[in-house]
Each structure stands twice: as structure tokens, then as C-alpha cells.
Amino acid sequence: MESKSFTTGNRDNPNTDLHGSKNMMASHFLRALFRIQQTSTSSSSFAGRSRRIRRAAYASMAYSAGARRAWSRALLRKLRSRARLRFPRRLSRTARPQRRDMDQAQVLRKLVPGGPSMDYCKLLEETADYIRCLTTQVRLMQTVMDSISSYAHHPMIP
Amino acid sequence: MNSGSSDRSPKCFLNQNWDRSVDHIGQFGSALGSFVSPQSSFELERGLQRIGHLGKEIPPQSHFMDSSGNSQALGGLVIAGNLALAHLDQLPADPGFAERAARFSSFDGQSYGWFSGHFELPGSGKPSTAAIIQSLTASGLQTGHSESNRQIPVSNGLQLKMNSAGPAISREETSLSDPTSASNGKKRKAPSKSKEKDAASPKPSTDPPKVADEEDSDTKRRRSSEKIHEIGIDNVKPKLEQNDGARSNGNDEQKQRKERNDRPSEPPKDYIHVRARRGQATDSHSLAERVRREKISQRMKLLQDLVPGCSKVTGKAVMLDEIINYVQSLQRQVEFLSMKLATVNPQLDFDNLANLRAEDMIQICGPVPNSAYSPEMSMVSSYADVPQHKDILRCIATNGMDFHCSMNMLDSTGHQDLNAHQACLGGFGDTSSQLGFFWEDGLQNIVQMGIGQDQEIVASSHNFHGGTSPAAQMKIEL
């Protein structure tokens, strides 16, 4: 994606991939946030905005992973098709009475994008990457959140 | 004992109800004693002891209301019966008998199948003993228990007065080596772990193949502890096993569901079950399975590292639960944070974004003083005072601080910078989109700075120095 030009300088870094993807994720997400902020008017609903932000979060996750991962490809497909991103919400509603391997794999398949079309082995692999990406995204969002809020509350006065 | 009597024996068993009195066991034991062959006396004694224990555990008039109790009782009974019958030379290898037993045993697959799979009869290989076991169990289950003391005649005249064995027996390992495995032909049991059928190639020396062979008249008791948990697929079949190296695996991975042997005397054609756990399966299927399982365990280890608090958890099921919970919690966090950002978003304005750029420029200026910077950057450096600089450097120094670092730097910018920035940016023909690009540019640099690599800094500064071209690049790539 876009920051390929930047990551070229990072080749020597052993953590290139991770940092590169983090950069991508951060830039994409912040850009999206900026866009949302620009386009959202006072009349736009809070729910709509939050939904868009959430979609931007998942989009930046997917972009950062690129086409390397099955889950990111599935996620991008979902995003591009403009289908309503259906994320598992209110998961506690589903009481899982029987925790057996079968059910667990199925539940996991529902959680991870692209899950249903993977075999168990690949599912575990994709889950690992998905978790990595999710944690990065969550941390990014928290950081943005903190910076924005702290800036808003404590504007620096030189 | 003629075949007629032995033939009748299963029917007798079927028609009988189990006796619950405890004291008969002693009789049985003593009666049996005369019939056992030396090599299996040990097993018999063990079995009898076990049954004796069970008898003690059970009050004389205990009632086993549930079928599980029944089955367990039957297990004890059957074992005793097996012990008795195992050494009855008079029991012919009778396919018809076996089939009948098989039929009877098919009545209730579940509860008795569990333990029926567990005994392996000691002594000479008799095809019918397993059948008898099953018939016993079937009959027991079918008819339930009666109060009266019934004696179950053993074919050789032994009177078995068994009480229904208690639950203990079901828990105990009732592994008696199977004397009848030979004639019992193919008994397949579910393999230990994954219910795969590993039929060993004709080289089961390292594995205890479960083969039905007629050579095992002197098979000893097998370790069935592994099998105790493996009822799995086939409840009805007893586990026959032989580890004295009966080779002969003619047949292969075919899953055989037949209860009894149809060919009692065919050593080379018997199936050999190889427990994958022994690690010696040589056929392609089991190898592939093992590879797959290793891959899965590898991935599980990876996941264990990723998911916090999972290092002490063992077991796939619990691990998967943890993983699922973690993924769900992460997704919930994303939602929650996006909601929070939606509330905060109106406050996120250009100023804030400009701050990012400012920080970025400061960072660039700091470590790489020699770079030729745009006028904007020079302006920035003019107000980059030392404390900020220190801050930034400190942030850069901290490894692994990616976003936090960058965002902290964002915070330290003051309002005054904004004006300067805006002025500067105006010089670049700033439209909001362009601004956005510059901002992204700077932001990326910030992030890179946060990671704290000089090379990155140089590269990013270089990129930035490139002016609009990287921005244009980025625009295109966007």
C-alpha cells in the first residue's frame, strides 16, 4: 500500500515487517479518522460516525496485513463489497453450553474473517495473525484516543 | 462340556439375571481356580480380587437403577465370566456362537460397550469369550436385575454367582489379555487420540498391535489404560490386543466393523492397530496425520504466546476457549474505542493533525541536523526548544514505544506552532487534501521515529525532503 516507499528504508531493520505494517496501519487509520472528521457534520449521527470509525479500524488492519493473509483478504473483500460489516457483537448472548472442539472451532471461524473456508490448521494460523493485528489496532486506537483527549483537555500553551 | 453346552452358555447367560450376592464370588473364585492355567492365573486372581472388592463395596441388596450401574456391574460379571470361560478349552471356536454373541451384544452399545472394550481375556484364545462377554453384558442390560440369587452356569459347570459389580470396576482397568483374539479375527478399536485408524504395516514390533490371531494363547494382559478412554467409534467391540508381536497385517486401513471374526484362524490377515502415540506408524495416512497434528500443536503454541495468560493453560479445549474469549474481547475493544473516538472526533481538528506534523519535523530536525529541510521544517526547528527536544529524544530512545511515543510528542506541541504550521503549509499550496498528505507523511515519520531507528529517520527525512513527490506518491498509492 501506500507506505511501501517508506518501508524501503527499513529493510535493514529486522522488524521491518512489523514496523512497516504498524506504520501503514497508523497512517491509514489516522487518515481515515481525519476524513471522517472532515466529512461528518454536526447532523451526522453518533452511531454512524462510530460505525465508520470502526470500519476504518478494520480497514486499516486489513491494509496493514495486505494480501498476505487470508483473513485480511476476506476482510478487504467485505469492505470493498460495501457489504455491511457484520462483526460479532453482544457475544455473551450466545451461551456456549458445550465446549467441545467442534463448537470451538466453529465459534472461532465466525470470529476470524474468512474463517469458514479454512481448515483447522490454517484457522489457527490466521487466528494468530489476526490477534496480532487486532492488538496492534487496539493499541493504536487507544493511543490516538489518549492523545486527542489529553490534547483537548490540556492544550499546550507555550 | 460339549459344544452344546457351551453353545447354550451364552443363552443361559442371557436368560439369567445377575446375582447380587457378594459371597458367591468367593465360590466362584475357588471354583475357577481349578480351571485356570498357570500363566493366566495372575490375571484371574487380579480380576477376582477386583470383583471381590466390588462385592464388598456393594451391599448385598444394592440396586443398580441406572443402566450405567448395570453396565458396570455387568462389566464385573463379564470379567469374571471371562476369567472362567477363558480357560474353558471346551469352548469351541464357533463362528455361529460368536455371531450370536455379537448380535446379543449389539443391543446396547453405549454403556456396556465402554467396558466391553476393555477386557482382554487371558488364557487360550477362544473366539467366543469376547462374544460371551458381550452377550453377558447385553443380557444383563436387557433383563435388568432381579433380586433373586441366580447362578449363571458356566459352561464347564462352574457356577457363577455374581453380584452386579459396583462402579469401581468400571473405573478399573480391566485389561485381560485376550485369548480369543486369534479367533476373534478383526477387532478394531478406536485409536487413542484422534480416532484415526492406523493400521500398521506388517511391522508392528514397536507397537502393540491389536491383532486377532490365534497365536495368542499365551498373551499376557495388555495395557489397556490407553484404551480406556477410547471408546469412541466402536462401542461394541472389545479391544483385542496383543503385544507379543503378532505380525501379520494383511489388511489395512479398512475400518472393520465386524464384531467377530469370520475367519478365526487367519493370522496373516488380521488387522494390526498401531497406536499413533508410539510414533511408529509407517503408512502414509498416519504420517500425514502426525504431521498435521504437529502443525496444529505448533500453531497452538504460537497462540499461547499471543494470548495473555495462557501459558499455564494446557489442553486444547481450554486453550481454544481462551483464544475465543480473547478475540472477542479485542473486537469489543475495537468497537468501544471507535465509539469513544466518535465522541471525541469533533475535537479532532486540523490543529491536532498539524501538531503531528510539527512533532514529526522536530524529530527530523533533531537527529539529522544536516539534512536540507524545507523552509517549513526550518521554521519548525526554530521553535523547537530543548525540553521538547529532550522529550522527543527520550521517546525515540524507548524501544517498542510506537504509538504512545508518537502521540506524546504530539501533545507537547503548542498552539503557537499551529499558526506557524499553517503559514508554512500555506506555502505549499495547501488544500486540505494536500495537508492531509503532508500530515500523513509526517505522521509516518513520527511513527518511524517512535520506533527509533536512525535509518528510518534518515529515510523518512529524505522522503520528506523530497517534497511533494513522496506525497504525490502516497496520494497515488492511496
XYZ file of C-alpha atoms in Angstrom, chain B residues 8-18 81 85 132 135-136 139-140 143 152-155 160:
24
model
C -26.019 -72.870 25.462
C -23.899 -70.941 27.735
C -24.486 -67.580 26.210
C -28.122 -68.236 26.157
C -28.022 -69.194 29.725
C -26.317 -66.005 30.451
C -28.840 -64.183 28.556
C -31.622 -65.662 30.415
C -30.168 -65.181 33.746
C -30.319 -62.272 35.921
C -27.341 -61.261 37.766
C -17.203 -64.734 33.361
C -14.549 -69.000 30.331
C -19.749 -64.257 25.754
C -23.689 -61.499 25.483
C -23.405 -61.261 29.186
C -28.273 -59.827 28.619
C -27.597 -58.010 31.767
C -33.030 -58.149 31.540
C -25.049 -68.331 35.999
C -23.775 -71.575 34.927
C -20.531 -71.594 33.280
C -20.210 -73.880 30.503
C -21.022 -68.073 38.773
